[in-house]
Short mmCIF file of C-alpha atoms and ligand atoms in Angstrom, two decimals:
data_model
loop_
_atom_site.label_atom_id
_atom_site.label_comp_id
_atom_site.label_asym_id
_atom_site.label_seq_id
_atom_site.Cartn_x
_atom_site.Cartn_y
_atom_site.Cartn_z
CA MET A 1 157.78 118.15 51.44
CA LYS A 2 156.48 114.93 49.91
CA PRO A 3 153.74 114.95 47.22
CA SER A 4 150.32 115.85 48.61
CA ILE A 5 147.77 113.05 48.81
CA VAL A 6 143.99 112.91 48.58
CA ILE A 7 142.28 109.68 49.59
CA LEU A 8 138.69 108.74 48.76
CA THR A 9 137.23 105.83 50.69
CA GLY A 10 133.99 103.94 50.04
CA ALA A 11 132.00 101.17 51.64
CA GLY A 12 134.66 98.58 50.69
CA ILE A 13 137.10 99.85 53.33
CA SER A 14 134.58 99.08 56.06
CA ALA A 15 133.43 95.74 54.63
CA GLU A 16 136.02 93.70 56.54
CA SER A 17 134.89 95.37 59.76
CA GLY A 18 131.48 93.85 59.13
CA VAL A 19 129.68 96.93 57.81
CA LYS A 20 127.65 95.83 54.81
CA THR A 21 128.13 97.60 51.51
CA PHE A 22 124.84 98.37 49.76
CA ARG A 23 125.75 96.07 46.92
CA ASP A 24 126.44 93.13 49.25
CA ALA A 25 122.73 92.94 49.76
CA GLY A 26 122.06 93.23 46.04
CA GLY A 27 121.11 96.87 46.59
CA LEU A 28 118.13 95.70 48.58
CA TRP A 29 117.10 96.04 52.16
CA GLU A 30 114.13 93.99 53.39
CA GLY A 31 112.74 94.10 49.89
CA HIS A 32 113.17 97.87 49.50
CA ARG A 33 115.47 99.28 46.88
CA VAL A 34 118.08 101.35 48.70
CA GLU A 35 117.09 104.39 46.67
CA GLU A 36 113.64 104.00 48.16
CA VAL A 37 114.84 104.40 51.75
CA ALA A 38 117.68 106.82 51.12
CA THR A 39 115.80 109.76 49.66
CA PRO A 40 114.04 112.83 51.09
CA GLU A 41 110.87 111.68 49.28
CA ALA A 42 110.97 108.34 51.13
CA PHE A 43 111.35 110.19 54.42
CA GLY A 44 108.36 112.39 53.57
CA ARG A 45 106.27 109.39 52.56
CA ASP A 46 107.26 106.83 55.19
CA ALA A 47 109.53 108.19 57.92
CA GLU A 48 109.03 105.09 60.03
CA THR A 49 110.64 102.76 57.47
CA VAL A 50 113.51 105.17 56.86
CA HIS A 51 114.15 105.44 60.62
CA ARG A 52 114.03 101.67 60.98
CA PHE A 53 116.63 101.29 58.21
CA TYR A 54 119.06 103.78 59.77
CA ASN A 55 118.37 102.75 63.38
CA GLN A 56 119.42 99.24 62.45
CA ARG A 57 122.55 100.42 60.69
CA ARG A 58 123.48 102.73 63.60
CA GLN A 59 123.06 99.97 66.19
CA GLN A 60 125.09 97.58 64.06
CA LEU A 61 127.88 100.14 63.66
CA LEU A 62 128.24 100.34 67.43
CA THR A 63 129.12 96.61 67.47
CA VAL A 64 131.98 96.71 64.93
CA ALA A 65 135.55 98.05 65.01
CA PRO A 66 138.00 99.64 62.56
CA ASN A 67 140.24 97.27 60.57
CA ALA A 68 143.88 97.41 59.48
CA ALA A 69 143.03 99.64 56.50
CA HIS A 70 141.50 102.37 58.67
CA THR A 71 144.43 102.14 61.08
CA ALA A 72 146.98 102.43 58.27
CA LEU A 73 145.34 105.61 56.95
CA ALA A 74 145.46 107.15 60.43
CA LYS A 75 149.16 106.33 60.58
CA LEU A 76 149.68 107.90 57.15
CA GLU A 77 148.06 111.14 58.30
CA ARG A 78 150.21 111.14 61.44
CA ASP A 79 153.59 110.25 59.95
CA TYR A 80 153.61 111.46 56.32
CA GLN A 81 155.75 114.52 55.62
CA GLY A 82 153.24 116.15 53.28
CA GLY A 83 149.54 116.98 52.95
CA VAL A 84 147.02 114.18 53.45
CA THR A 85 143.28 114.75 53.03
CA LEU A 86 140.83 111.96 53.70
CA VAL A 87 137.49 112.19 51.93
CA THR A 88 134.97 109.47 52.71
CA GLN A 89 131.63 108.46 51.27
CA ASN A 90 131.11 106.35 54.36
CA VAL A 91 128.67 107.41 57.00
CA ASP A 92 130.30 105.24 59.66
CA ASP A 93 132.84 106.55 62.20
CA LEU A 94 135.53 103.88 61.69
CA HIS A 95 138.12 106.37 60.37
CA GLU A 96 137.63 108.49 63.50
CA ARG A 97 137.88 105.47 65.79
CA ALA A 98 141.09 104.38 64.05
CA GLY A 99 142.61 107.79 64.83
CA SER A 100 142.23 109.83 61.63
CA LYS A 101 141.68 113.51 62.48
CA LYS A 102 140.96 115.35 59.25
CA ILE A 103 138.01 113.61 57.60
CA LEU A 104 135.58 115.06 55.10
CA HIS A 105 132.35 113.06 55.36
CA MET A 106 130.86 113.97 52.01
CA HIS A 107 127.73 111.85 52.59
CA GLY A 108 127.19 112.81 56.23
CA GLU A 109 127.41 110.70 59.37
CA ILE A 110 125.02 108.16 60.78
CA LEU A 111 126.01 109.13 64.35
CA ARG A 112 124.70 112.66 63.77
CA LYS A 113 121.16 113.87 63.37
CA LYS A 114 119.66 117.02 61.93
CA CYS A 115 116.34 118.78 62.18
CA THR A 116 114.51 119.33 58.90
CA TRP A 117 112.70 122.34 60.46
CA CYS A 118 115.59 124.38 61.89
CA ASP A 119 118.66 122.56 60.49
CA ALA A 120 120.19 122.09 63.97
CA LYS A 121 122.69 119.22 64.07
CA SER A 122 123.91 117.11 66.97
CA ASP A 123 125.36 113.75 67.94
CA CYS A 124 123.05 110.76 67.74
CA ARG A 125 123.70 107.33 69.23
CA GLN A 126 120.09 106.42 69.97
CA ASP A 127 117.33 105.27 67.69
CA LEU A 128 115.35 108.03 66.02
CA ASP A 129 111.59 108.01 65.85
CA LYS A 130 109.15 110.10 63.88
CA THR A 131 107.65 111.50 67.08
CA ASP A 132 111.00 112.74 68.49
CA ARG A 133 111.25 116.42 69.32
CA CYS A 134 114.12 118.70 68.28
CA ASP A 135 116.19 120.07 71.20
CA SER A 136 116.67 123.38 69.42
CA CYS A 137 113.25 124.32 67.99
CA ALA A 138 111.07 121.85 69.95
CA ARG A 139 109.12 120.85 66.85
CA GLU A 140 108.17 117.23 66.40
CA GLY A 141 108.74 114.85 63.51
CA GLY A 142 111.60 116.60 61.75
CA LEU A 143 114.62 114.74 63.10
CA ARG A 144 116.47 112.68 60.50
CA PRO A 145 119.91 111.12 60.22
CA ASP A 146 122.49 113.66 59.03
CA ILE A 147 123.04 111.68 55.86
CA VAL A 148 123.19 112.97 52.32
CA TRP A 149 120.45 111.09 50.52
CA PHE A 150 120.13 110.40 46.80
CA GLY A 151 119.14 113.65 45.13
CA GLU A 152 120.78 115.83 47.83
CA ILE A 153 124.01 117.76 47.48
CA PRO A 154 127.07 116.19 49.16
CA TYR A 155 128.95 118.11 51.84
CA HIS A 156 132.37 119.80 51.43
CA LEU A 157 132.35 119.76 47.61
CA GLU A 158 134.18 123.07 47.28
CA GLU A 159 136.94 122.05 49.65
CA ILE A 160 137.24 118.64 47.98
CA ASP A 161 137.54 120.23 44.55
CA GLN A 162 140.29 122.47 45.87
CA VAL A 163 142.34 119.64 47.40
CA LEU A 164 141.89 117.53 44.26
CA GLY A 165 143.23 120.46 42.25
CA ASP A 166 146.35 120.60 44.44
CA ALA A 167 146.91 116.85 44.90
CA GLN A 168 149.84 115.00 43.41
CA ILE A 169 148.57 111.55 44.40
CA PHE A 170 144.93 110.43 44.45
CA ILE A 171 144.00 107.11 46.06
CA GLY A 172 140.54 105.54 45.68
CA ILE A 173 139.82 102.73 48.15
CA GLY A 174 136.84 100.33 48.18
CA THR A 175 134.54 102.42 46.06
CA SER A 176 132.55 101.11 43.12
CA GLY A 177 132.56 104.27 41.03
CA HIS A 178 128.80 104.23 40.56
CA VAL A 179 127.84 107.12 42.82
CA TYR A 180 128.49 110.65 41.55
CA PRO A 181 130.01 113.14 42.17
CA ALA A 182 132.60 110.96 44.00
CA ALA A 183 132.92 108.75 40.91
CA GLY A 184 134.17 111.82 39.02
CA PHE A 185 137.06 112.59 41.39
CA VAL A 186 139.56 110.39 39.54
CA GLU A 187 138.87 112.32 36.32
CA ARG A 188 139.21 115.64 38.13
CA ALA A 189 142.55 114.48 39.58
CA ARG A 190 143.82 113.14 36.24
CA SER A 191 143.07 116.44 34.55
CA ASN A 192 146.03 117.97 36.39
CA GLY A 193 148.38 115.06 35.97
CA THR A 194 147.83 113.58 39.43
CA TRP A 195 149.05 109.99 39.87
CA CYS A 196 145.96 107.86 40.60
CA ILE A 197 146.00 104.62 42.59
CA GLU A 198 143.01 102.32 43.06
CA ILE A 199 142.60 99.69 45.76
CA ASN A 200 139.65 97.34 45.37
CA LYS A 201 139.02 93.64 45.73
CA ASP A 202 137.52 93.62 42.21
CA GLN A 203 137.73 95.57 38.97
CA THR A 204 135.45 98.60 38.99
CA ALA A 205 133.75 100.76 36.38
CA LEU A 206 136.64 103.22 36.80
CA SER A 207 139.65 100.88 37.04
CA THR A 208 141.00 101.84 33.61
CA ARG A 209 141.18 105.50 34.70
CA PHE A 210 143.78 104.73 37.38
CA ASP A 211 147.54 104.63 36.76
CA ASP A 212 148.16 101.96 39.37
CA GLN A 213 145.65 99.31 40.37
CA ARG A 214 146.00 97.09 43.41
CA LEU A 215 143.58 94.20 43.50
CA GLY A 216 142.99 92.76 46.93
CA PRO A 217 141.31 93.28 50.29
CA ALA A 218 141.70 96.77 51.73
CA SER A 219 143.01 95.35 55.04
CA VAL A 220 146.09 94.06 53.17
CA GLU A 221 146.55 96.51 50.29
CA VAL A 222 146.12 99.73 52.27
CA PRO A 223 148.78 98.93 54.92
CA ASN A 224 151.16 97.86 52.09
CA LEU A 225 150.63 101.11 50.21
CA VAL A 226 151.02 103.19 53.38
CA THR A 227 154.34 101.46 54.09
CA GLU A 228 155.53 102.43 50.59
CA LEU A 229 154.36 106.03 50.96
CA LEU A 230 156.12 106.42 54.31
CA ARG A 231 159.42 105.07 52.98
P1 LIG B 1 129.60 100.36 46.97
O1 LIG B 1 128.84 99.46 47.90
O2 LIG B 1 128.97 100.83 45.74
O3 LIG B 1 130.96 99.64 46.52
C1 LIG B 1 131.82 99.02 47.41
C2 LIG B 1 133.12 98.71 46.69
O4 LIG B 1 134.03 98.17 47.62
C3 LIG B 1 132.99 97.69 45.54
O5 LIG B 1 133.67 98.17 44.42
C4 LIG B 1 133.66 96.42 46.10
O6 LIG B 1 134.33 95.68 45.09
C5 LIG B 1 134.66 97.04 47.07
N1 LIG B 1 135.02 96.16 48.18
C6 LIG B 1 134.19 95.40 48.94
N2 LIG B 1 134.88 94.79 49.92
C7 LIG B 1 136.18 95.18 49.79
C8 LIG B 1 137.38 94.89 50.50
N3 LIG B 1 137.37 94.09 51.57
N4 LIG B 1 138.53 95.47 50.10
C9 LIG B 1 138.54 96.31 49.02
N5 LIG B 1 137.45 96.60 48.31
C10 LIG B 1 136.27 96.06 48.69
O7 LIG B 1 130.10 101.56 47.88
P2 LIG B 1 130.49 103.05 47.54
O8 LIG B 1 131.30 103.10 46.29
O9 LIG B 1 131.03 103.60 48.80
O10 LIG B 1 129.15 103.82 47.18
C11 LIG B 1 127.86 103.48 47.66
C12 LIG B 1 127.20 104.49 48.59
O11 LIG B 1 126.80 103.77 49.73
C13 LIG B 1 128.02 105.61 49.12
O12 LIG B 1 127.30 106.76 48.83
C14 LIG B 1 128.07 105.44 50.64
O13 LIG B 1 127.74 106.64 51.29
C15 LIG B 1 127.02 104.45 50.94
N6 LIG B 1 127.40 103.41 51.93
C16 LIG B 1 128.14 103.68 53.05
C17 LIG B 1 128.51 102.66 53.93
C18 LIG B 1 129.34 102.97 55.16
O14 LIG B 1 129.25 104.07 55.69
N7 LIG B 1 130.19 102.04 55.63
C19 LIG B 1 128.09 101.34 53.68
C20 LIG B 1 127.32 101.10 52.53
C21 LIG B 1 127.00 102.13 51.66
ZN1 LIG B 2 114.70 121.93 65.05
#
């Protein structure tokens, strides 16, 4: 068996598909700080604005396609003779559309919704509105995107910690290293001697923590790395 791999992807892997990273817009959206639309407090205060923000992002997602980086990771999962776990901070479905099967969406998925009253979750391709009714409990006004907002606990943390503990190679792709706990994964991996590789178009806050740094667009660097790993 080859060394087991854990991959963490961030907004940068989807940038070349045309999905905006938060920082592309200077962390702002129509004059709102992102933290002001991506929190449970914002949803409580002004559900309409929060829905508008995510409705727009959901509709835009349906117009874009995976790029060569997503496709290469799907190939790695398919052809690599060892464990591959893909953890993503992205709420888009571009890894799925590229063919990846085992994906841990630690920040949720924009094409899913959940009910704040009964916690029921289901697929969501339509706009959400604050007057929508839940299919499960029939109560109104509680449907929200199934996204982990600032101040909420990410999904799959236990499983992620376990795979990081077992990994021999950790690869961080297109992530700025500003959002915790994901930003701490490289340290967790290093603590057991895991070889850490970073792919990013720029230096990041965490670049010095990686053993191998590959500067360049994900659509080029990820396929190159996958070719090496499959050799
Ligand atoms: P981020 O916006 O903080 O950082 C993006 C990183 O990607 C930067 O370091 C940038 O240099 C790099 N990058 C940009 N274009 C690249 C390219 N073509 N090739 C390689 N690297 C590139 O994103 P983050 O670290 O994922 O964290 C921000 C939070 O925003 C996350 O919690 C995430 O859930 C959320 N988010 C998700 C999406 C999405 O689902 N596609 C989009 C925006 C933000
Ligand atoms: Zn409900």
